[in-house]
């Protein structure tokens, strides 16, 4: 699937996106219509996306601006994540970036007082929607990081389900240096690493290395740069070989039970297990295992 | 106390077990009566238990079936944990396993569509009850792991208060490979390790080493295999030398305050401290310390 | 600012301290009036405090009693933290200690039955108030630890926003040895480290090393003893160079969003970001960055 094709389809938010207290942002974006080469008035495309064998690669493609998460970039990313989210051909998403900076976070030029507070609000709400979209999306989303990820860029890494990074990557929330505390990035960071690690990053703005990020839970895996793509594709390929409805059920249930008290969580997940066993792919998987053959998934 | 003796006593659930929205499972098990050599119609015993000097050792004893947590195994384990839970002679429980696999999780033959959804529900609910029982039990429960712990076996390790493992042990939640996402294991795993670690394990099904498990909080301690029993017994012996009511009060309060907001948690625990000071063993301990002598506990 | 001067000022609790279900403790302490050399009837001062260049150093100064957190010590510490908390001259607080023991926790002589349960309650409530005060305070609080921190002393380290320790320091919650489970320390410890680490510390009373404390999230940073002060002052100096209102907004928001569900947390923090951008220092910081100059903060 070509990136242009991706963008050409509607991006109407499915049910799991509509739990927002804010007006759905996707509606606004939909009305904008397809972007890219065919619509030069909207400028160059800020992300590119391609999909093959169930794996969608979304690439932040504005290296000259250090892949800043401008409103346009956020909407482009959102569109690429939302595109045909319910398609059985989609099994896993990888988010990576062109150039030495994964992402430097918000575009500060959008945050001066030349823009209204309403505009600033749109920037932060859109960013928050994208981060929640990753968690609410039916397929796993993997960050593949090679370089520096700062502020909302670090938030993006923290928000993905899995994060693989090269050993020369680093991570920071330096907003405090600019008088703009990384309060939205702190939502994702504070749920990924111990609070003392998060607070030192937030209060000093200093970067941590990939190894520190791994040790503290911000990353799932660190590899030498030359193995980054191979290792990420290996994990993505593994996930793409699995049953999509089973993975989707498991992902949604994981995030739902995490904040619950233990008894409520076990009540929910015991029911999920019963439902999972009853899925066509649940029975197929168990039978294939007992019969010592490879399972054939419905999707 | 011999294992047969253990099983011969009733296992009626104490008050702290009756908070379940499900019917108490222990009742059904009690009516089954004592299992083991004397009741061959129930098959061989799936766990064995012995108790000495306040330390109860419960061993998963079905190595040919990789210590699968079948419904019978779960009920046997539940019975051994519940047995005389309120006895002052019991100070700490160790759960270990025979053979190279600590536990492979659920018995898949119990999860095919040859069994009804009600039966599947009983399997998952019983398993969840056992996991919560460990947390709600008045004495600390230690997992001593030497080998592979997967799916609900990994959940069992994550659910114990303390977990000691040999350095060759490994841990996985591979259900997704069989079309059966480890959603109940994810409850315990997601509360033990950072979410990115949990999600990579859940989405890929790949094992992590004992060292990784230690680094991420799934284990308390990793030692060479030849020191595993000694180290576990050292920790258990230390706990067995302490005041049972003090440990029980502390354990119950720890899990109760953990999900609370800070002020509620401090309100609860400040009161607990006052109550603890007022306990006979609280005063004995403080006085013994001031008088530079060994305390003599009430139990 | 001399310590005596610090103590000479009132310490009436600001609004953010008055959320307590308990009567404000500061009132009682205020009526006590200034302590120290001028009031020998109150005994020697238990903490000392000095402030320079926005950095307040508070030192536990009762090394002969292993810096026990007696009621008098807690009130002295509370007073030094609360003193002119709203002053724009205060940017960051460092808490350290004289002697080889950072703090050994409560003074056990205050917990015998020679004192009433009401007195015991005052001890634990005051301690809890101090710990919450650190989190509710508008400026970051850093623990600088060189030595042993046990029980409520370990709680104090866990309660600070950032903790730097020498590599020979160690940490324990040994109350269980004295029949007094560290239930209040467990509130802070259980929010800083994985639960299996916390529970092993609480159940066995055994110490963990500085390196283990760092690995598990109890510390932000570990350095050789001879670099401890330099490294801590480097971090404090960095924070002191930042905008106080921006840091205060960020700190308060961080702790507020942490227990919230994701959507509520993003709703709150998106609004915080908009408010932060609108702050004078928010606009100054962004403009200085765009203009490639150093920002000049309002405070």
GROMACS .gro file of C-alpha atoms in nm, chain A residues 16-264:
model
  249
   16UNK     CA    1  -1.301   0.347   2.043
   17UNK     CA    2  -1.188   0.698   1.958
   18UNK     CA    3  -1.511   0.868   2.046
   19UNK     CA    4  -1.473   0.862   2.422
   20UNK     CA    5  -1.325   1.212   2.420
   21UNK     CA    6  -1.458   1.507   2.621
   22UNK     CA    7  -1.320   1.716   2.335
   23UNK     CA    8  -1.483   1.733   1.995
   24UNK     CA    9  -1.339   1.458   1.780
   25UNK     CA   10  -1.038   1.602   1.602
   26UNK     CA   11  -1.053   1.355   1.324
   27UNK     CA   12  -1.367   1.519   1.193
   28UNK     CA   13  -1.179   1.843   1.136
   29UNK     CA   14  -0.899   1.658   0.972
   30UNK     CA   15  -1.132   1.457   0.751
   31UNK     CA   16  -1.276   1.771   0.610
   32UNK     CA   17  -0.927   1.877   0.517
   33UNK     CA   18  -0.919   1.579   0.289
   34UNK     CA   19  -0.618   1.398   0.154
   35UNK     CA   20  -0.284   1.574   0.178
   36UNK     CA   21   0.042   1.511  -0.001
   37UNK     CA   22   0.183   1.548  -0.347
   38UNK     CA   23  -0.156   1.597  -0.503
   39UNK     CA   24  -0.237   1.893  -0.277
   40UNK     CA   25   0.067   2.120  -0.289
   41UNK     CA   26  -0.127   2.404  -0.124
   42UNK     CA   27  -0.101   2.209   0.201
   43UNK     CA   28   0.276   2.191   0.179
   44UNK     CA   29   0.496   1.882   0.169
   45UNK     CA   30   0.381   1.570   0.348
   46UNK     CA   31   0.517   1.551   0.704
   47UNK     CA   32   0.481   1.177   0.752
   48UNK     CA   33   0.505   0.892   0.509
   49UNK     CA   34   0.342   0.556   0.547
   50UNK     CA   35   0.362   0.222   0.376
   51UNK     CA   36   0.218  -0.113   0.467
   52UNK     CA   37   0.329  -0.465   0.382
   53UNK     CA   38   0.254  -0.807   0.525
   54UNK     CA   39   0.041  -0.658   0.799
   55UNK     CA   40   0.312  -0.416   0.916
   56UNK     CA   41   0.250  -0.044   0.868
   57UNK     CA   42   0.559   0.178   0.879
   58UNK     CA   43   0.486   0.541   0.960
   59UNK     CA   44   0.786   0.771   0.929
   60UNK     CA   45   0.814   1.124   1.067
   61UNK     CA   46   0.957   1.293   0.759
   62UNK     CA   47   1.047   1.648   0.849
   63UNK     CA   48   1.412   1.609   0.950
   64UNK     CA   49   1.499   1.973   0.871
   65UNK     CA   50   1.262   2.078   1.148
   66UNK     CA   51   1.388   1.796   1.371
   67UNK     CA   52   1.053   1.622   1.313
   68UNK     CA   53   0.880   1.878   1.530
   69UNK     CA   54   0.528   1.772   1.626
   70UNK     CA   55   0.361   2.074   1.469
   71UNK     CA   56  -0.015   2.065   1.440
   72UNK     CA   57   0.022   1.957   1.078
   73UNK     CA   58   0.264   1.680   1.175
   74UNK     CA   59   0.034   1.561   1.454
   75UNK     CA   60  -0.263   1.547   1.218
   76UNK     CA   61  -0.061   1.367   0.955
   77UNK     CA   62   0.053   1.113   1.214
   78UNK     CA   63  -0.300   1.078   1.347
   79UNK     CA   64  -0.432   1.018   0.999
   80UNK     CA   65  -0.172   0.752   0.927
   81UNK     CA   66  -0.246   0.573   1.254
   82UNK     CA   67  -0.624   0.593   1.210
   83UNK     CA   68  -0.625   0.494   0.845
   84UNK     CA   69  -0.816   0.167   0.807
   85UNK     CA   70  -0.754   0.088   1.169
   86UNK     CA   71  -1.021  -0.180   1.152
   87UNK     CA   72  -0.874  -0.350   0.846
   88UNK     CA   73  -0.781  -0.713   0.896
   89UNK     CA   74  -0.475  -0.647   0.680
   90UNK     CA   75  -0.325  -0.429   0.952
   91UNK     CA   76  -0.152  -0.620   1.232
   92UNK     CA   77   0.106  -0.384   1.381
   93UNK     CA   78   0.231  -0.025   1.339
   94UNK     CA   79   0.591   0.098   1.358
   95UNK     CA   80   0.662   0.469   1.410
   96UNK     CA   81   1.011   0.584   1.317
   97UNK     CA   82   1.175   0.902   1.191
   98UNK     CA   83   1.405   1.040   0.925
   99UNK     CA   84   1.728   1.204   1.033
  100UNK     CA   85   1.926   1.219   1.358
  101UNK     CA   86   1.639   1.352   1.570
  102UNK     CA   87   1.342   1.121   1.629
  103UNK     CA   88   1.135   1.421   1.728
  104UNK     CA   89   1.206   1.745   1.913
  105UNK     CA   90   0.849   1.785   2.038
  106UNK     CA   91   0.613   2.073   1.975
  107UNK     CA   92   0.689   2.343   1.720
  108UNK     CA   93   0.759   2.641   1.946
  109UNK     CA   94   0.659   2.886   1.675
  110UNK     CA   95   0.303   2.761   1.721
  111UNK     CA   96   0.315   2.848   2.091
  112UNK     CA   97   0.403   3.218   2.089
  113UNK     CA   98   0.141   3.477   2.180
  114UNK     CA   99   0.101   3.553   1.811
  115UNK     CA  100  -0.136   3.256   1.826
  116UNK     CA  101  -0.447   3.255   2.044
  117UNK     CA  102  -0.492   3.040   2.356
  118UNK     CA  103  -0.753   2.850   2.155
  119UNK     CA  104  -0.488   2.762   1.901
  120UNK     CA  105  -0.249   2.653   2.176
  121UNK     CA  106  -0.527   2.440   2.320
  122UNK     CA  107  -0.580   2.274   1.983
  123UNK     CA  108  -0.211   2.190   1.963
  124UNK     CA  109  -0.201   2.021   2.304
  125UNK     CA  110  -0.537   1.849   2.265
  126UNK     CA  111  -0.442   1.711   1.925
  127UNK     CA  112  -0.115   1.587   2.066
  128UNK     CA  113  -0.296   1.423   2.360
  129UNK     CA  114  -0.546   1.263   2.121
  130UNK     CA  115  -0.264   1.112   1.917
  131UNK     CA  116  -0.098   0.971   2.230
  132UNK     CA  117  -0.426   0.819   2.353
  133UNK     CA  118  -0.504   0.692   2.005
  134UNK     CA  119  -0.188   0.480   2.021
  135UNK     CA  120  -0.310   0.315   2.340
  136UNK     CA  121  -0.669   0.279   2.218
  137UNK     CA  122  -0.570   0.144   1.878
  138UNK     CA  123  -0.656  -0.222   1.815
  139UNK     CA  124  -0.305  -0.316   1.698
  140UNK     CA  125   0.025  -0.283   1.885
  141UNK     CA  126   0.226   0.030   1.807
  142UNK     CA  127   0.606   0.011   1.822
  143UNK     CA  128   0.839   0.312   1.842
  144UNK     CA  129   1.167   0.255   1.655
  145UNK     CA  130   1.402   0.525   1.780
  146UNK     CA  131   1.740   0.615   1.638
  147UNK     CA  132   1.852   0.946   1.783
  148UNK     CA  133   1.723   1.213   2.016
  149UNK     CA  134   1.363   1.216   2.138
  150UNK     CA  135   1.270   1.521   2.342
  151UNK     CA  136   0.957   1.670   2.502
  152UNK     CA  137   0.650   1.555   2.308
  153UNK     CA  138   0.892   1.340   2.104
  154UNK     CA  139   0.986   1.158   2.424
  155UNK     CA  140   0.615   1.142   2.507
  156UNK     CA  141   0.551   0.970   2.175
  157UNK     CA  142   0.807   0.702   2.259
  158UNK     CA  143   0.662   0.658   2.609
  159UNK     CA  144   0.310   0.630   2.463
  160UNK     CA  145   0.386   0.343   2.225
  161UNK     CA  146   0.316  -0.009   2.346
  162UNK     CA  147   0.668  -0.124   2.270
  163UNK     CA  148   0.981   0.088   2.211
  164UNK     CA  149   1.303  -0.029   2.051
  165UNK     CA  150   1.599   0.210   2.030
  166UNK     CA  151   1.955   0.220   1.905
  167UNK     CA  152   2.213   0.237   2.183
  168UNK     CA  153   2.313   0.590   2.086
  169UNK     CA  154   1.962   0.728   2.128
  170UNK     CA  155   1.874   0.958   2.415
  171UNK     CA  156   1.564   1.094   2.578
  172UNK     CA  157   1.480   1.421   2.750
  173UNK     CA  158   1.196   1.643   2.866
  174UNK     CA  159   1.374   1.981   2.851
  175UNK     CA  160   1.072   2.211   2.835
  176UNK     CA  161   1.153   2.362   3.172
  177UNK     CA  162   1.460   2.525   3.014
  178UNK     CA  163   1.225   2.724   2.792
  179UNK     CA  164   0.979   2.806   3.068
  180UNK     CA  165   0.741   2.542   2.940
  181UNK     CA  166   0.728   2.247   3.178
  182UNK     CA  167   0.671   1.917   2.995
  183UNK     CA  168   0.337   1.852   3.172
  184UNK     CA  169   0.172   1.655   2.890
  185UNK     CA  170   0.486   1.448   2.823
  186UNK     CA  171   0.492   1.381   3.198
  187UNK     CA  172   0.163   1.192   3.168
  188UNK     CA  173   0.323   0.927   2.948
  189UNK     CA  174   0.667   0.944   3.112
  190UNK     CA  175   0.525   0.918   3.465
  191UNK     CA  176   0.341   0.600   3.366
  192UNK     CA  177   0.650   0.444   3.207
  193UNK     CA  178   0.934   0.509   3.456
  194UNK     CA  179   0.971   0.542   3.835
  195UNK     CA  180   0.866   0.884   3.957
  196UNK     CA  181   1.213   0.985   4.079
  197UNK     CA  182   1.351   0.922   3.732
  198UNK     CA  183   1.065   1.115   3.572
  199UNK     CA  184   1.100   1.408   3.810
  200UNK     CA  185   1.475   1.441   3.763
  201UNK     CA  186   1.421   1.447   3.386
  202UNK     CA  187   1.138   1.699   3.416
  203UNK     CA  188   1.309   1.930   3.669
  204UNK     CA  189   1.656   1.935   3.514
  205UNK     CA  190   1.574   1.884   3.147
  206UNK     CA  191   1.883   1.665   3.116
  207UNK     CA  192   1.884   1.366   2.880
  208UNK     CA  193   1.909   1.002   2.979
  209UNK     CA  194   2.084   0.743   2.766
  210UNK     CA  195   1.915   0.453   2.589
  211UNK     CA  196   2.058   0.217   2.852
  212UNK     CA  197   1.911   0.423   3.135
  213UNK     CA  198   1.581   0.444   2.950
  214UNK     CA  199   1.580   0.065   2.917
  215UNK     CA  200   1.669   0.011   3.282
  216UNK     CA  201   1.386   0.235   3.395
  217UNK     CA  202   1.114   0.102   3.164
  218UNK     CA  203   1.091   0.374   2.899
  219UNK     CA  204   1.222   0.130   2.637
  220UNK     CA  205   1.152  -0.238   2.577
  221UNK     CA  206   1.481  -0.311   2.405
  222UNK     CA  207   1.811  -0.145   2.307
  223UNK     CA  208   2.030  -0.266   2.020
  224UNK     CA  209   2.328  -0.138   1.821
  225UNK     CA  210   2.218   0.104   1.549
  226UNK     CA  211   2.294  -0.139   1.269
  227UNK     CA  212   2.054  -0.395   1.420
  228UNK     CA  213   1.773  -0.153   1.498
  229UNK     CA  214   1.561  -0.212   1.191
  230UNK     CA  215   1.619  -0.587   1.189
  231UNK     CA  216   1.527  -0.625   1.557
  232UNK     CA  217   1.221  -0.403   1.527
  233UNK     CA  218   1.104  -0.587   1.216
  234UNK     CA  219   1.159  -0.919   1.392
  235UNK     CA  220   0.925  -0.813   1.675
  236UNK     CA  221   0.674  -0.663   1.431
  237UNK     CA  222   0.690  -0.975   1.214
  238UNK     CA  223   0.620  -1.191   1.516
  239UNK     CA  224   0.315  -0.983   1.605
  240UNK     CA  225   0.199  -0.983   1.242
  241UNK     CA  226   0.199  -1.363   1.249
  242UNK     CA  227  -0.055  -1.369   1.532
  243UNK     CA  228  -0.434  -1.351   1.536
  244UNK     CA  229  -0.543  -0.989   1.509
  245UNK     CA  230  -0.868  -1.025   1.710
  246UNK     CA  231  -0.684  -1.205   1.990
  247UNK     CA  232  -0.414  -0.936   2.007
  248UNK     CA  233  -0.676  -0.658   1.992
  249UNK     CA  234  -0.879  -0.812   2.273
  250UNK     CA  235  -0.566  -0.857   2.483
  251UNK     CA  236  -0.437  -0.505   2.425
  252UNK     CA  237  -0.767  -0.337   2.510
  253UNK     CA  238  -0.811  -0.549   2.820
  254UNK     CA  239  -0.454  -0.486   2.939
  255UNK     CA  240  -0.496  -0.109   2.952
  256UNK     CA  241  -0.847  -0.136   3.092
  257UNK     CA  242  -0.752  -0.357   3.389
  258UNK     CA  243  -0.426  -0.180   3.474
  259UNK     CA  244  -0.575   0.097   3.693
  260UNK     CA  245  -0.842  -0.127   3.847
  261UNK     CA  246  -0.831  -0.281   4.192
  262UNK     CA  247  -0.719  -0.642   4.189
  263UNK     CA  248  -1.059  -0.803   4.228
  264UNK     CA  249  -1.222  -0.591   3.958
   0.00000   0.00000   0.00000
